[in-house]
PDB file of C-alpha atoms in Angstrom:
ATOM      1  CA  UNK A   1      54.195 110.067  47.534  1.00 53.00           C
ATOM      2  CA  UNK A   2      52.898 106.627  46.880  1.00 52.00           C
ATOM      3  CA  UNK A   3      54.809 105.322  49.528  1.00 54.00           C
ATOM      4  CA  UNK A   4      53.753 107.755  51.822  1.00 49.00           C
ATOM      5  CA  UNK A   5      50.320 107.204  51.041  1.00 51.00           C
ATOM      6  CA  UNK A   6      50.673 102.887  51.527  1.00 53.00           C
ATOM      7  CA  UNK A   7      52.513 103.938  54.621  1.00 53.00           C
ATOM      8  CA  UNK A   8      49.692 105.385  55.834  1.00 51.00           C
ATOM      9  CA  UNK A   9      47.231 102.892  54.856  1.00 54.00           C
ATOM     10  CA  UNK A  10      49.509  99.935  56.482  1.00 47.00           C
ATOM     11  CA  UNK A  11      49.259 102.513  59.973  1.00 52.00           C
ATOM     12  CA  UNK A  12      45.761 102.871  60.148  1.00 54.00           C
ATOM     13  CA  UNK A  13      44.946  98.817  59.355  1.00 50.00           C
ATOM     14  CA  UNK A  14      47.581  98.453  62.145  1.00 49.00           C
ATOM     15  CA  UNK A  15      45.745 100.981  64.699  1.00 48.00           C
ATOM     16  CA  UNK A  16      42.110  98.834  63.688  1.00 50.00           C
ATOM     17  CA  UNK A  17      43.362  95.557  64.115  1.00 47.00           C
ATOM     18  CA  UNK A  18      45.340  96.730  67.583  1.00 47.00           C
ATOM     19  CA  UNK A  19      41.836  98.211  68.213  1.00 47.00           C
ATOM     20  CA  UNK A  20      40.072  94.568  67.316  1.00 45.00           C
ATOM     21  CA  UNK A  21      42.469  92.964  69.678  1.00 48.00           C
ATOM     22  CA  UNK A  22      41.956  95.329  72.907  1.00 46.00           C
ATOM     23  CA  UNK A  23      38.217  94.905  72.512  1.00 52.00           C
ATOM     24  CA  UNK A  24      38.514  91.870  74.543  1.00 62.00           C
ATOM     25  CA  UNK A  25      36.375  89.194  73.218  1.00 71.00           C
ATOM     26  CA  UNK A  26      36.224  87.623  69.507  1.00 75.00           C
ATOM     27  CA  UNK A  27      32.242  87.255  68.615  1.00 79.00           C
ATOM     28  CA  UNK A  28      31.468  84.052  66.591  1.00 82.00           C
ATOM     29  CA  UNK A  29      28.293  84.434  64.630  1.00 83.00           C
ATOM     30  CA  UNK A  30      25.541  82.114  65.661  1.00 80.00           C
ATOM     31  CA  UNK A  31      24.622  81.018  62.289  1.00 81.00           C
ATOM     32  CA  UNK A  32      28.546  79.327  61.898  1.00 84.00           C
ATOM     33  CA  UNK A  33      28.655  78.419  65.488  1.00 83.00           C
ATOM     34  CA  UNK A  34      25.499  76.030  64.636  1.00 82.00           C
ATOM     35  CA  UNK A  35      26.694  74.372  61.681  1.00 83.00           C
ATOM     36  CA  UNK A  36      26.970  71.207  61.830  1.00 84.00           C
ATOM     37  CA  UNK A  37      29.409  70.551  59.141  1.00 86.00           C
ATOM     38  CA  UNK A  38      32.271  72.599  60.206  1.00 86.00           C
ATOM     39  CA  UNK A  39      35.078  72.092  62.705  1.00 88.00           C
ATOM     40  CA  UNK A  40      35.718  73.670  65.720  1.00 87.00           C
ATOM     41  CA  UNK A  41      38.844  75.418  64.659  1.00 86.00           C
ATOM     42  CA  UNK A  42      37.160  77.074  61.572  1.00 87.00           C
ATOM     43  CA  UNK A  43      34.375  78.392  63.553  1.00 87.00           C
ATOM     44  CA  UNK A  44      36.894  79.722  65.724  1.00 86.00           C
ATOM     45  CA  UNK A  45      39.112  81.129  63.037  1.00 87.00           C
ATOM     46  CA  UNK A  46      35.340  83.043  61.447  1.00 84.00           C
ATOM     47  CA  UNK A  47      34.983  84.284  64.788  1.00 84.00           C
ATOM     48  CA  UNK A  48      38.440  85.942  64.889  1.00 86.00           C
ATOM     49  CA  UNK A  49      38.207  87.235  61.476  1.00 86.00           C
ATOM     50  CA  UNK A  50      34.280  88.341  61.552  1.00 82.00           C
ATOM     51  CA  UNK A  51      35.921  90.479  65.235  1.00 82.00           C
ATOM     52  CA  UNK A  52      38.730  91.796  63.287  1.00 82.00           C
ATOM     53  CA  UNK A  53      37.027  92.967  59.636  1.00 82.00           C
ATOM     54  CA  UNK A  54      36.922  96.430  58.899  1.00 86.00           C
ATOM     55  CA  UNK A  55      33.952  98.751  57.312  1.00 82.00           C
ATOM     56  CA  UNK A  56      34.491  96.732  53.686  1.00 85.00           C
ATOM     57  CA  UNK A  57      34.505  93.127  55.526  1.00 83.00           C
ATOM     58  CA  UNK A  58      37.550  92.757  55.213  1.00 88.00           C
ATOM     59  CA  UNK A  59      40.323  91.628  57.557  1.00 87.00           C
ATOM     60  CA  UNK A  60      44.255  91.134  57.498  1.00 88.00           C
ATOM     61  CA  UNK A  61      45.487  89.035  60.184  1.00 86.00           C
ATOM     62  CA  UNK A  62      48.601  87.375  59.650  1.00 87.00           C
ATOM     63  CA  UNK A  63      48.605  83.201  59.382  1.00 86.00           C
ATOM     64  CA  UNK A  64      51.589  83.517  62.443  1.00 87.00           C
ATOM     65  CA  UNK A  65      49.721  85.824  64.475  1.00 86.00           C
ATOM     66  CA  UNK A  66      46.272  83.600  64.253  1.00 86.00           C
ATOM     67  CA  UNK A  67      48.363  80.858  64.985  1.00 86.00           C
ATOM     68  CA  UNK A  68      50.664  81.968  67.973  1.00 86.00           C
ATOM     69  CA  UNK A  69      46.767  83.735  69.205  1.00 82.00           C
ATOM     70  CA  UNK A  70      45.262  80.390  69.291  1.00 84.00           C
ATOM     71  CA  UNK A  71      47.782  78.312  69.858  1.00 87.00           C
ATOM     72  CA  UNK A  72      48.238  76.347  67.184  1.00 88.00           C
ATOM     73  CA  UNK A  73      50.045  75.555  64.213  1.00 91.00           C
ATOM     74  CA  UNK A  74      50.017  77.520  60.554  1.00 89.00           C
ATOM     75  CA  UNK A  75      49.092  74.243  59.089  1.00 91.00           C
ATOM     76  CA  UNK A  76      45.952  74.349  61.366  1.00 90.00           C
ATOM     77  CA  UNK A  77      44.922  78.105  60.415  1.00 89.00           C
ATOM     78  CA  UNK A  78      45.273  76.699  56.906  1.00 90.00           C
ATOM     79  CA  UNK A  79      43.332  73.881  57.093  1.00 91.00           C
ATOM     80  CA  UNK A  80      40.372  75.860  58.981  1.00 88.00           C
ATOM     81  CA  UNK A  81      40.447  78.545  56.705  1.00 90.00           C
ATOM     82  CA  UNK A  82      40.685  76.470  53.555  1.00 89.00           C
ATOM     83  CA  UNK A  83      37.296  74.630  54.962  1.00 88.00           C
ATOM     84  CA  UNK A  84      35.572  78.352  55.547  1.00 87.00           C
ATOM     85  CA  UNK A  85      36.560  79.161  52.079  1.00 89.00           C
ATOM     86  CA  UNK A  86      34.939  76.194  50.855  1.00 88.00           C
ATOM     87  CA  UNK A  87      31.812  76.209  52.901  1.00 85.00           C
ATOM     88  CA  UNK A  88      30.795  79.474  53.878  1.00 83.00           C
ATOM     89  CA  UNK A  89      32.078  81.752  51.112  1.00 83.00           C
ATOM     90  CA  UNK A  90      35.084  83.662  52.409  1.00 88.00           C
ATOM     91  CA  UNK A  91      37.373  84.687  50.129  1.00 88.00           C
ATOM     92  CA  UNK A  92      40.855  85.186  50.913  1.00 88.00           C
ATOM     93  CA  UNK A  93      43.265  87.150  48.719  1.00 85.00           C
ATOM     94  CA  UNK A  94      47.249  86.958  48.837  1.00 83.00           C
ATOM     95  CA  UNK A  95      48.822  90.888  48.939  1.00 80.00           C
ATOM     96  CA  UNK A  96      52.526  89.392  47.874  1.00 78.00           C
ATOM     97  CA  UNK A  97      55.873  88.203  49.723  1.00 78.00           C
ATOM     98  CA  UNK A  98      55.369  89.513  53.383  1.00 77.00           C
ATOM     99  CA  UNK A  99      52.722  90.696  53.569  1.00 83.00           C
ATOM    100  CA  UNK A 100      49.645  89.372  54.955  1.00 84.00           C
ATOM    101  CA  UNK A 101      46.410  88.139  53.320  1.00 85.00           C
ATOM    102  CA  UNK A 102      43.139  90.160  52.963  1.00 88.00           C
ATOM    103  CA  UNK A 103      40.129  87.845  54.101  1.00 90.00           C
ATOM    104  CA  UNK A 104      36.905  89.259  52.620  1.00 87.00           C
ATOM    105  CA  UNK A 105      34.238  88.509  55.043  1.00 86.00           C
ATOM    106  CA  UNK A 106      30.749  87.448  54.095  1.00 86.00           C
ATOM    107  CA  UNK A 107      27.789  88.354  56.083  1.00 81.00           C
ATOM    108  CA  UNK A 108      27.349  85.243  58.016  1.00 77.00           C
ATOM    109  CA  UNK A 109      24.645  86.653  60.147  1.00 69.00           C
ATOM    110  CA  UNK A 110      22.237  85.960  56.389  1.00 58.00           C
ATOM    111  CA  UNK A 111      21.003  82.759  57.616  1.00 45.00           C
ATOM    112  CA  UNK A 112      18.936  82.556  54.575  1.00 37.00           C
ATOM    113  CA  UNK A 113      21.375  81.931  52.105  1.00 45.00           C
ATOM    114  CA  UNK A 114      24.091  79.742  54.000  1.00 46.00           C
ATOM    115  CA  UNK A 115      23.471  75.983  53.054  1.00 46.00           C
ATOM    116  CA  UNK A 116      25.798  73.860  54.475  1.00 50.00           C
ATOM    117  CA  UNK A 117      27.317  71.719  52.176  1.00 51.00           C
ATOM    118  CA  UNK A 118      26.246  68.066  53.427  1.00 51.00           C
ATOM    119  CA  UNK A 119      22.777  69.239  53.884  1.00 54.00           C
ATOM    120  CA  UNK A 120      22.670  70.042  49.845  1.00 61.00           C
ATOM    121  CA  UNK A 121      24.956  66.704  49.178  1.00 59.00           C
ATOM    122  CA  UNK A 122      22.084  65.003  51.146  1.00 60.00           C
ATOM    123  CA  UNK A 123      19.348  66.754  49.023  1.00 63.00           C
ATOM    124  CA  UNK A 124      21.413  65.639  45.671  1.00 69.00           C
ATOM    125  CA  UNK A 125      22.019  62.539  46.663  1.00 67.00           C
ATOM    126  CA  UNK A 126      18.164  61.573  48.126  1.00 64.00           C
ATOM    127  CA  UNK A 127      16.821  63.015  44.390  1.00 67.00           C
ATOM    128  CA  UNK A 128      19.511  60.317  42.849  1.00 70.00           C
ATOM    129  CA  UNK A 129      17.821  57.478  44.473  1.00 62.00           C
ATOM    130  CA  UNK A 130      14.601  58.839  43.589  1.00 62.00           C
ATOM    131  CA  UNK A 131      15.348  58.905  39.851  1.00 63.00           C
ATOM    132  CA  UNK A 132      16.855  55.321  40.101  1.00 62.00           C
ATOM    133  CA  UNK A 133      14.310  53.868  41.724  1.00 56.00           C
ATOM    134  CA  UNK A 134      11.561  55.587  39.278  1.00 53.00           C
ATOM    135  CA  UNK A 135      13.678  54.321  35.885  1.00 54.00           C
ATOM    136  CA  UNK A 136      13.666  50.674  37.312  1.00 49.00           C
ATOM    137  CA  UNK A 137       9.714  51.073  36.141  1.00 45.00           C
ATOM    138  CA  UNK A 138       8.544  47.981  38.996  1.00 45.00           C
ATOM    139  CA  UNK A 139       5.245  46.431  38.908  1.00 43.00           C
ATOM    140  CA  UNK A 140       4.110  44.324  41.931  1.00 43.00           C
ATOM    141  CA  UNK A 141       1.114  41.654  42.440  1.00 40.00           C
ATOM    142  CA  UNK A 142       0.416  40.522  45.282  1.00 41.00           C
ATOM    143  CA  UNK A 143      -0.797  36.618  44.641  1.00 43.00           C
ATOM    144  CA  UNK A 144      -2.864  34.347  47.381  1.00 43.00           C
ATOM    145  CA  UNK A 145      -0.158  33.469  49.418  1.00 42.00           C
ATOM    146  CA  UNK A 146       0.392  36.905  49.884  1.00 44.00           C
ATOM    147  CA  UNK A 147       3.929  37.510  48.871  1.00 44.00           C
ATOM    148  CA  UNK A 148       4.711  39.732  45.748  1.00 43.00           C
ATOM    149  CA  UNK A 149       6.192  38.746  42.218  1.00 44.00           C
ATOM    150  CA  UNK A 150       7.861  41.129  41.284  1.00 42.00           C
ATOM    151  CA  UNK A 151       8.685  42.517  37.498  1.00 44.00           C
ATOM    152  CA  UNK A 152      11.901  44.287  37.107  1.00 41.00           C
ATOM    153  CA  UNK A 153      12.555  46.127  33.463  1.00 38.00           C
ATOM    154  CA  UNK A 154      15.869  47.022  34.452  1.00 46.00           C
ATOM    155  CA  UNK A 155      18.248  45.304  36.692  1.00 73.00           C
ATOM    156  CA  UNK A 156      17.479  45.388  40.730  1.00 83.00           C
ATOM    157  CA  UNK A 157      19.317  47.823  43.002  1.00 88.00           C
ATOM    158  CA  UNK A 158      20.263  48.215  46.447  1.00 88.00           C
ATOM    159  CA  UNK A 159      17.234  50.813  46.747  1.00 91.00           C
ATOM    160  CA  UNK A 160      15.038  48.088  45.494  1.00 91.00           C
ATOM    161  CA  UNK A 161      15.788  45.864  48.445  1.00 92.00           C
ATOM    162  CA  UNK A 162      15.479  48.671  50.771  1.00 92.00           C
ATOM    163  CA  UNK A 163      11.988  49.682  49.481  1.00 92.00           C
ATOM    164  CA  UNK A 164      10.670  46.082  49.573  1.00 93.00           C
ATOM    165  CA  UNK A 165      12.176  45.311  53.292  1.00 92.00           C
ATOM    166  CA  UNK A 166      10.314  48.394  54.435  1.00 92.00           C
ATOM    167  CA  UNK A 167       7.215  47.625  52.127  1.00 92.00           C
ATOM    168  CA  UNK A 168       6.788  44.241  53.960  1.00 92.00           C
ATOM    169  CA  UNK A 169       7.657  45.672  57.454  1.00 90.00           C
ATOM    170  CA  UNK A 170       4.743  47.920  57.030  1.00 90.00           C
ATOM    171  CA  UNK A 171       2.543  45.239  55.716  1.00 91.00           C
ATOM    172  CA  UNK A 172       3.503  42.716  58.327  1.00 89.00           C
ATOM    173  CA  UNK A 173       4.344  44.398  60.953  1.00 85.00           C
ATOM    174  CA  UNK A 174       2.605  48.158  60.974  1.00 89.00           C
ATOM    175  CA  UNK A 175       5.077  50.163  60.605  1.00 90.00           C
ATOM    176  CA  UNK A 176       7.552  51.866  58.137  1.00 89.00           C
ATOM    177  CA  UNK A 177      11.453  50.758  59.676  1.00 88.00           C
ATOM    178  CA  UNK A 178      14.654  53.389  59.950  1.00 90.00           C
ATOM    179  CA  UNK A 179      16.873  52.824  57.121  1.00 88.00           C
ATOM    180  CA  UNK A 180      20.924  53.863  57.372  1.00 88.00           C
ATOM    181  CA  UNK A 181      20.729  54.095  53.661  1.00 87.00           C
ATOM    182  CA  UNK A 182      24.460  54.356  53.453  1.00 87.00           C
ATOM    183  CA  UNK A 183      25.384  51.318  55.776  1.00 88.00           C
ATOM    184  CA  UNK A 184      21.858  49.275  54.674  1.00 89.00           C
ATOM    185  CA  UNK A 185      22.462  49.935  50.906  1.00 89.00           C
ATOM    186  CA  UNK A 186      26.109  49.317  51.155  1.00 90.00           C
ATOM    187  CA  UNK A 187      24.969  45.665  52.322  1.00 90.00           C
ATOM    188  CA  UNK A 188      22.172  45.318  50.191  1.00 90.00           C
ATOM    189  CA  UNK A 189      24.420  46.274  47.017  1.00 90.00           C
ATOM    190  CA  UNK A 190      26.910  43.379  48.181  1.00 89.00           C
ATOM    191  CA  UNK A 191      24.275  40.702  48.737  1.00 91.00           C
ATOM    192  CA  UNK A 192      22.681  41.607  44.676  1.00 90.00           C
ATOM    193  CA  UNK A 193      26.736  40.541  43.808  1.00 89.00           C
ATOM    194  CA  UNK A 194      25.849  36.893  45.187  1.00 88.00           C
ATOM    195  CA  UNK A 195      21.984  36.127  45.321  1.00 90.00           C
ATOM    196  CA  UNK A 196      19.000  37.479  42.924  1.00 91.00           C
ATOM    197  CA  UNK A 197      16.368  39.724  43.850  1.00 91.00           C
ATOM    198  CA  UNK A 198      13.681  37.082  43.901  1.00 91.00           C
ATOM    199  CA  UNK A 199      16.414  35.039  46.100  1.00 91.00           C
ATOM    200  CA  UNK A 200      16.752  38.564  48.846  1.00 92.00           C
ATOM    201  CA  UNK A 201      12.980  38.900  48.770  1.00 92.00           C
ATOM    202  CA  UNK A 202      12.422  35.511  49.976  1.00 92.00           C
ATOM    203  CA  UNK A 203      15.239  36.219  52.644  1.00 92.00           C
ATOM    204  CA  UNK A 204      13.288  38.962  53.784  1.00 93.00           C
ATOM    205  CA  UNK A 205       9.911  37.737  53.979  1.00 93.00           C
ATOM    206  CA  UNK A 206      11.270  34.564  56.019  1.00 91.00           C
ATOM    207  CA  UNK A 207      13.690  36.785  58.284  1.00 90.00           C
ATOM    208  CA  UNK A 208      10.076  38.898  59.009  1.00 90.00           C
ATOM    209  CA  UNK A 209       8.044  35.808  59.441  1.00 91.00           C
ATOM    210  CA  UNK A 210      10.747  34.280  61.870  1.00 88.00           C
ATOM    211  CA  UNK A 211      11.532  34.237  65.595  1.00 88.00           C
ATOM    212  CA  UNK A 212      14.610  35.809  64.514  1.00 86.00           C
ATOM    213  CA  UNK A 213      12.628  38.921  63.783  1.00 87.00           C
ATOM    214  CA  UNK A 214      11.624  39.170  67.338  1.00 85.00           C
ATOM    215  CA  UNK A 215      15.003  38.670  68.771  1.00 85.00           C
ATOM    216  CA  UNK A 216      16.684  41.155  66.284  1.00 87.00           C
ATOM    217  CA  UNK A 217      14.032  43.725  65.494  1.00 87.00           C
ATOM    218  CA  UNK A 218      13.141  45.569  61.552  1.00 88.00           C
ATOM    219  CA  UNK A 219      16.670  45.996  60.605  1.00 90.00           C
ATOM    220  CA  UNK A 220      17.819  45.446  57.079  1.00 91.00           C
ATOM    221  CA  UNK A 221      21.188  45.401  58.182  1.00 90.00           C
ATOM    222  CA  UNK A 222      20.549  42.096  60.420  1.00 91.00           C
ATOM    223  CA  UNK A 223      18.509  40.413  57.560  1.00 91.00           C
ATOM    224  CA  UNK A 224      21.387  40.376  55.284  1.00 92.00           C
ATOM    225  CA  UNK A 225      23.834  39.667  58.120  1.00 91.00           C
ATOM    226  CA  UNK A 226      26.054  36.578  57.351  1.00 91.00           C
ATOM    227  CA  UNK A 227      24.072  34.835  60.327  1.00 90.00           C
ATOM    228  CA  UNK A 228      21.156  35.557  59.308  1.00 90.00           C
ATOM    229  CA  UNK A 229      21.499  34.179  55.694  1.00 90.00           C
ATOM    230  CA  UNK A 230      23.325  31.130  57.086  1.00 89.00           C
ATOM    231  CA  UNK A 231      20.020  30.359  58.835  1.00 89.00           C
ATOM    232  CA  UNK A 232      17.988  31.314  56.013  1.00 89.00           C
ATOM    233  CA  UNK A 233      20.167  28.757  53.626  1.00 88.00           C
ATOM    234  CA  UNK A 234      19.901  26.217  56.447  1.00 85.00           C
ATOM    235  CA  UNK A 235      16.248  26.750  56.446  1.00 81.00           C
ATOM    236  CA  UNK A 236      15.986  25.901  52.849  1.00 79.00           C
ATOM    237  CA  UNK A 237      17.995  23.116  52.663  1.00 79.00           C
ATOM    238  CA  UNK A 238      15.621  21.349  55.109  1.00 68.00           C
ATOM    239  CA  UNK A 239      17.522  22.301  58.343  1.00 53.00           C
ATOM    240  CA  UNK A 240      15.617  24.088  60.965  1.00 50.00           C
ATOM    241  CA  UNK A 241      19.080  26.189  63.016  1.00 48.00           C
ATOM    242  CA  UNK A 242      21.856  26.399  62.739  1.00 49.00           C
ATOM    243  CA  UNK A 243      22.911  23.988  65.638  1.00 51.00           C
ATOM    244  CA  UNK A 244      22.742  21.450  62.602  1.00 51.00           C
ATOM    245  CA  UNK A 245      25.991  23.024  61.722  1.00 51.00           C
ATOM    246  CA  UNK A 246      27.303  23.098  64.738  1.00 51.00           C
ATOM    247  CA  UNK A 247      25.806  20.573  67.500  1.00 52.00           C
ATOM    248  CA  UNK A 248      26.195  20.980  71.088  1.00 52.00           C
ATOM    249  CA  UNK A 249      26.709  18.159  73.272  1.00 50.00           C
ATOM    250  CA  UNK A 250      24.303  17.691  76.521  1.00 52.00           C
ATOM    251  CA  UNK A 251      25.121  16.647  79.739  1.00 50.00           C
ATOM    252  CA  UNK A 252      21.933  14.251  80.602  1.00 52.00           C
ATOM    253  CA  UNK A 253      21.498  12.095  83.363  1.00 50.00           C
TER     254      UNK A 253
END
């Protein structure tokens, strides 16, 4: 009788999900098909399975039939539906040897609560730098030449650097600069390795007092630029360019 009865349940999935696949058309939800932080392949692979789910959201498509459907491999379906289970809450549950999985199906048409994933590692990682920068306690006076000593309770960081280049841009130049935090501070982090803080802040207030500045623009990225502290260094040891390093020859008649 048991038998009977899971025969009958296997028939009637099979009749919905022949159903599902005469409709036509799979349907991707808008609110996956506008993330930003998942592939193509695992928005298509929500759309098939959001087309395909039954009365309890759930679905049973076989890994080989998604596959051989879209034309790819199992590895693929894997991949895509390992990075939906990860980002958007499915859930997928394994029935045993041949048979195929059940995909429980959230309701990804709650826009509400679906935060992508980079958007909250963004948040966390924006409130780290926050916290960092608030425990390094700094306390800045500006003196009459108008550049800033700077007291530092706890060793500087790359957010330090980055706070005091756009600081001075403001100051000097009116406005507040775009930062690539990861690619600026990355740099930044590597110059503290080699030079002090007071040694960086003097880099920056002669890259923003310089011609260079005008050629190059408010980017942090170009102030700690190997050219740009080879001109800086030149500058201080009583050079004015770099052609002192490297002298052209003129033709002059």
């Amino acid at each position: 009788m048991n038998g009977l009865i899971r025969s009958k349940r296997l028939t009637c999935s099979k009749v919905k999900f022949t159903l599902a696949i005469m409709k036509g058309f799979w349907a991707i939800p808008q609110q996956i098909a506008k993330r930003k932080d998942l592939s193509l392949k695992a928005k298509l692979i929500a759309g098939v399975l959001w087309s395909m789910k039954n009365s309890n959201s759930e679905a049973f498509p076989s890994r080989g039939y998604l596959a051989e459907a879209l034309g790819v491999s199992i590895a693929t379906i894997d991949r895509a539906v390992k990075e939906l289970v990860a980002k958007t809450g499915l859930k997928v549950k394994r029935r045993g040897f041949g048979k195929s999985n059940c995909y429980h199906v959230p309701n990804w048409q709650e826009s509400s609560k679906m935060i992508s994933q980079e958007a909250l590692r963004m948040t966390n990682l924006e409130n780290t730098k926050l916290k960092a920068h608030e425990q390094l306690k700094v306390t800045t006076i500006i003196d009459n030449s108008n550049k800033y000593n700077t007291k530092v309770d706890a060793k500087a960081s790359s957010i330090d650097v980055i706070e005091y280049f756009k600081r001075r841009v403001k100051e000097l130049k009116g406005f507040y600069p775009e930062i690539d935090y990861g690619k600026d501070g990355r740099l930044a982090k590597s110059r503290l390795k080699k030079y002090s803080f007071n040694e960086i802040r003097d880099l920056i207030d002669w890259y923003l007092n310089s011609e260079h500045f005008e050629k190059f623009g408010a980017s942090l990225s170009i102030c700690l630029s190997n050219f740009i502290v080879n001109l800086w260094k030149a500058g201080k040891a009583g050079q004015r360019s770099i052609e002192a390093f490297y002298p052209t020859w003129q033709f002059r008649e």
